[in-house]
Amino acid sequence: MGACMANKIMIVDDEPDVVDLVKIVLKSEGYEVVTANSGKEALDKIGNELPDLVLLDIMMPQMDGWEVYNHIKSNSKTKDIPVAMLTAKSQSIDKMIGLHVVQVDDYITKPFGRAELLERVKKILSEKGRLQPPAR
């Protein structure tokens, strides 16, 4: 294996503009990006894609982010994949619940800036020992 693999990040959000924006930012930094517009689509793809990180929106119709998170963590194939929750709710109570009760890896509040997003992604990947040098 001579070529280094770029980190693969999955974005799960029901708002296409959010998905597109995050995708553009991550791709510009050399990350490989997989997208899903619903919880079901995310769960259909995650087993095959096995991303290094999932950016998961909480507020989605049909299946919300917490339900998707529980599916990811209860599957032996995907349970070690780090998950960061994307939320438009900046209430600190949500953060406390997410970080302590459910042990998510991070919490990113929308709207977020490009620099903040990249910094958080890099931080999670290095903490989890998954950070790959970007593909050039």
PDB file of C-alpha atoms in Angstrom:
ATOM      1  CA  MET A   1       0.000   0.000   0.000  1.00  0.00           C
ATOM      2  CA  GLY A   2       2.057   2.906  -1.257  1.00  0.00           C
ATOM      3  CA  ALA A   3      -0.721   5.475  -1.628  1.00  0.00           C
ATOM      4  CA  CYS A   4      -1.986   7.021   1.546  1.00  0.00           C
ATOM      5  CA  MET A   5      -5.735   7.001   1.913  1.00  0.00           C
ATOM      6  CA  ALA A   6      -7.501  10.237   2.739  1.00  0.00           C
ATOM      7  CA  ASN A   7      -9.905  10.174   5.645  1.00  0.00           C
ATOM      8  CA  LYS A   8     -13.466   9.403   4.624  1.00  0.00           C
ATOM      9  CA  ILE A   9     -16.171  11.473   6.262  1.00  0.00           C
ATOM     10  CA  MET A  10     -19.897  10.843   6.070  1.00  0.00           C
ATOM     11  CA  ILE A  11     -22.276  13.808   6.251  1.00  0.00           C
ATOM     12  CA  VAL A  12     -25.853  13.017   7.238  1.00  0.00           C
ATOM     13  CA  ASP A  13     -28.293  15.911   7.002  1.00  0.00           C
ATOM     14  CA  ASP A  14     -31.737  16.373   5.484  1.00  0.00           C
ATOM     15  CA  GLU A  15     -30.895  19.902   4.301  1.00  0.00           C
ATOM     16  CA  PRO A  16     -29.128  19.648   0.920  1.00  0.00           C
ATOM     17  CA  ASP A  17     -27.510  23.086   1.264  1.00  0.00           C
ATOM     18  CA  VAL A  18     -25.859  22.076   4.544  1.00  0.00           C
ATOM     19  CA  VAL A  19     -24.631  18.835   2.983  1.00  0.00           C
ATOM     20  CA  ASP A  20     -23.233  20.689  -0.039  1.00  0.00           C
ATOM     21  CA  LEU A  21     -21.509  23.320   2.058  1.00  0.00           C
ATOM     22  CA  VAL A  22     -19.848  20.817   4.399  1.00  0.00           C
ATOM     23  CA  LYS A  23     -18.886  18.633   1.437  1.00  0.00           C
ATOM     24  CA  ILE A  24     -17.174  21.545  -0.364  1.00  0.00           C
ATOM     25  CA  VAL A  25     -15.243  22.543   2.766  1.00  0.00           C
ATOM     26  CA  LEU A  26     -14.076  18.995   3.524  1.00  0.00           C
ATOM     27  CA  LYS A  27     -13.176  18.137  -0.070  1.00  0.00           C
ATOM     28  CA  SER A  28     -11.129  21.335  -0.359  1.00  0.00           C
ATOM     29  CA  GLU A  29      -8.987  19.958   2.479  1.00  0.00           C
ATOM     30  CA  GLY A  30      -8.463  16.602   0.777  1.00  0.00           C
ATOM     31  CA  TYR A  31     -11.051  14.544   2.667  1.00  0.00           C
ATOM     32  CA  GLU A  32     -13.105  11.925   0.882  1.00  0.00           C
ATOM     33  CA  VAL A  33     -16.807  12.636   1.445  1.00  0.00           C
ATOM     34  CA  VAL A  34     -19.860  10.394   1.470  1.00  0.00           C
ATOM     35  CA  THR A  35     -23.297  11.948   1.920  1.00  0.00           C
ATOM     36  CA  ALA A  36     -26.721  10.821   3.069  1.00  0.00           C
ATOM     37  CA  ASN A  37     -29.899  12.876   3.205  1.00  0.00           C
ATOM     38  CA  SER A  38     -31.705  10.749   5.751  1.00  0.00           C
ATOM     39  CA  GLY A  39     -31.011   8.462   8.672  1.00  0.00           C
ATOM     40  CA  LYS A  40     -32.114   5.441   6.676  1.00  0.00           C
ATOM     41  CA  GLU A  41     -29.802   6.293   3.775  1.00  0.00           C
ATOM     42  CA  ALA A  42     -26.940   6.779   6.245  1.00  0.00           C
ATOM     43  CA  LEU A  43     -27.496   3.355   7.797  1.00  0.00           C
ATOM     44  CA  ASP A  44     -27.785   1.753   4.337  1.00  0.00           C
ATOM     45  CA  LYS A  45     -24.420   3.211   3.303  1.00  0.00           C
ATOM     46  CA  ILE A  46     -22.352   3.168   6.476  1.00  0.00           C
ATOM     47  CA  GLY A  47     -21.650  -0.579   6.568  1.00  0.00           C
ATOM     48  CA  ASN A  48     -20.126  -0.500   3.080  1.00  0.00           C
ATOM     49  CA  GLU A  49     -18.418   2.864   3.312  1.00  0.00           C
ATOM     50  CA  LEU A  50     -17.046   2.513   6.868  1.00  0.00           C
ATOM     51  CA  PRO A  51     -16.151   6.203   7.173  1.00  0.00           C
ATOM     52  CA  ASP A  52     -13.550   7.517   9.638  1.00  0.00           C
ATOM     53  CA  LEU A  53     -16.058   9.995  11.019  1.00  0.00           C
ATOM     54  CA  VAL A  54     -19.796  10.633  10.785  1.00  0.00           C
ATOM     55  CA  LEU A  55     -21.161  14.186  10.975  1.00  0.00           C
ATOM     56  CA  LEU A  56     -24.747  13.539  11.985  1.00  0.00           C
ATOM     57  CA  ASP A  57     -27.609  16.023  12.064  1.00  0.00           C
ATOM     58  CA  ILE A  58     -29.910  15.579  15.056  1.00  0.00           C
ATOM     59  CA  MET A  59     -33.131  17.079  13.718  1.00  0.00           C
ATOM     60  CA  MET A  60     -34.228  14.943  10.764  1.00  0.00           C
ATOM     61  CA  PRO A  61     -37.657  13.621   9.760  1.00  0.00           C
ATOM     62  CA  GLN A  62     -38.533   9.891  10.026  1.00  0.00           C
ATOM     63  CA  MET A  63     -35.389   8.885  11.915  1.00  0.00           C
ATOM     64  CA  ASP A  64     -33.577  11.485  13.999  1.00  0.00           C
ATOM     65  CA  GLY A  65     -29.864  11.656  14.684  1.00  0.00           C
ATOM     66  CA  TRP A  66     -30.089   9.948  18.075  1.00  0.00           C
ATOM     67  CA  GLU A  67     -31.794   6.939  16.529  1.00  0.00           C
ATOM     68  CA  VAL A  68     -29.160   6.755  13.778  1.00  0.00           C
ATOM     69  CA  TYR A  69     -26.435   7.097  16.423  1.00  0.00           C
ATOM     70  CA  ASN A  70     -27.878   4.195  18.417  1.00  0.00           C
ATOM     71  CA  HIS A  71     -27.951   2.001  15.298  1.00  0.00           C
ATOM     72  CA  ILE A  72     -24.321   2.866  14.495  1.00  0.00           C
ATOM     73  CA  LYS A  73     -23.167   2.104  18.042  1.00  0.00           C
ATOM     74  CA  SER A  74     -25.135  -1.135  18.384  1.00  0.00           C
ATOM     75  CA  ASN A  75     -23.648  -2.634  15.205  1.00  0.00           C
ATOM     76  CA  SER A  76     -20.298  -4.373  15.803  1.00  0.00           C
ATOM     77  CA  LYS A  77     -19.094  -3.368  12.323  1.00  0.00           C
ATOM     78  CA  THR A  78     -19.690   0.370  12.865  1.00  0.00           C
ATOM     79  CA  LYS A  79     -19.612   0.897  16.643  1.00  0.00           C
ATOM     80  CA  ASP A  80     -16.035   2.246  16.698  1.00  0.00           C
ATOM     81  CA  ILE A  81     -16.709   4.979  14.127  1.00  0.00           C
ATOM     82  CA  PRO A  82     -16.574   8.397  15.806  1.00  0.00           C
ATOM     83  CA  VAL A  83     -19.744  10.479  15.536  1.00  0.00           C
ATOM     84  CA  ALA A  84     -20.102  14.246  15.860  1.00  0.00           C
ATOM     85  CA  MET A  85     -23.621  15.625  16.158  1.00  0.00           C
ATOM     86  CA  LEU A  86     -24.601  18.632  14.057  1.00  0.00           C
ATOM     87  CA  THR A  87     -27.308  20.689  15.656  1.00  0.00           C
ATOM     88  CA  ALA A  88     -29.013  24.010  15.115  1.00  0.00           C
ATOM     89  CA  LYS A  89     -29.906  24.040  18.786  1.00  0.00           C
ATOM     90  CA  SER A  90     -27.190  25.759  20.762  1.00  0.00           C
ATOM     91  CA  GLN A  91     -28.740  24.971  24.130  1.00  0.00           C
ATOM     92  CA  SER A  92     -26.079  23.760  26.474  1.00  0.00           C
ATOM     93  CA  ILE A  93     -28.413  21.159  27.994  1.00  0.00           C
ATOM     94  CA  ASP A  94     -28.379  19.317  24.665  1.00  0.00           C
ATOM     95  CA  LYS A  95     -24.591  19.381  24.647  1.00  0.00           C
ATOM     96  CA  MET A  96     -24.418  18.019  28.173  1.00  0.00           C
ATOM     97  CA  ILE A  97     -26.775  15.192  27.283  1.00  0.00           C
ATOM     98  CA  GLY A  98     -24.919  14.421  24.071  1.00  0.00           C
ATOM     99  CA  LEU A  99     -21.415  14.476  25.473  1.00  0.00           C
ATOM    100  CA  HIS A 100     -22.075  12.778  28.792  1.00  0.00           C
ATOM    101  CA  VAL A 101     -25.074  10.529  28.542  1.00  0.00           C
ATOM    102  CA  VAL A 102     -24.620   9.339  24.990  1.00  0.00           C
ATOM    103  CA  GLN A 103     -20.837   9.788  24.653  1.00  0.00           C
ATOM    104  CA  VAL A 104     -20.858  11.411  21.234  1.00  0.00           C
ATOM    105  CA  ASP A 105     -17.398  12.476  20.136  1.00  0.00           C
ATOM    106  CA  ASP A 106     -18.264  16.108  19.566  1.00  0.00           C
ATOM    107  CA  TYR A 107     -21.065  18.522  19.093  1.00  0.00           C
ATOM    108  CA  ILE A 108     -20.954  21.089  16.297  1.00  0.00           C
ATOM    109  CA  THR A 109     -23.580  23.824  16.416  1.00  0.00           C
ATOM    110  CA  LYS A 110     -24.957  25.304  13.208  1.00  0.00           C
ATOM    111  CA  PRO A 111     -24.196  27.726  11.776  1.00  0.00           C
ATOM    112  CA  PHE A 112     -20.480  26.919  11.985  1.00  0.00           C
ATOM    113  CA  GLY A 113     -17.577  28.500  10.154  1.00  0.00           C
ATOM    114  CA  ARG A 114     -15.195  26.700   7.832  1.00  0.00           C
ATOM    115  CA  ALA A 115     -12.252  26.969  10.245  1.00  0.00           C
ATOM    116  CA  GLU A 116     -14.248  25.660  13.194  1.00  0.00           C
ATOM    117  CA  LEU A 117     -15.574  22.704  11.200  1.00  0.00           C
ATOM    118  CA  LEU A 118     -12.120  21.696   9.963  1.00  0.00           C
ATOM    119  CA  GLU A 119     -10.573  22.111  13.398  1.00  0.00           C
ATOM    120  CA  ARG A 120     -13.216  19.927  15.076  1.00  0.00           C
ATOM    121  CA  VAL A 121     -12.976  17.242  12.385  1.00  0.00           C
ATOM    122  CA  LYS A 122      -9.185  17.110  12.681  1.00  0.00           C
ATOM    123  CA  LYS A 123      -9.367  17.021  16.490  1.00  0.00           C
ATOM    124  CA  ILE A 124     -11.759  14.063  16.555  1.00  0.00           C
ATOM    125  CA  LEU A 125      -9.770  12.118  13.966  1.00  0.00           C
ATOM    126  CA  SER A 126      -6.492  12.611  15.841  1.00  0.00           C
ATOM    127  CA  GLU A 127      -8.040  11.760  19.218  1.00  0.00           C
ATOM    128  CA  LYS A 128      -9.375   8.534  17.717  1.00  0.00           C
ATOM    129  CA  GLY A 129      -6.065   7.708  16.026  1.00  0.00           C
ATOM    130  CA  ARG A 130      -7.680   7.894  12.604  1.00  0.00           C
ATOM    131  CA  LEU A 131      -6.073  11.003  11.130  1.00  0.00           C
ATOM    132  CA  GLN A 132      -4.554  10.411   7.696  1.00  0.00           C
ATOM    133  CA  PRO A 133      -2.397  12.948   5.872  1.00  0.00           C
ATOM    134  CA  PRO A 134      -4.524  14.564   3.143  1.00  0.00           C
ATOM    135  CA  ALA A 135      -4.209  13.042  -0.309  1.00  0.00           C
ATOM    136  CA  ARG A 136      -2.222  15.249  -2.659  1.00  0.00           C
TER     137      ARG A 136
END
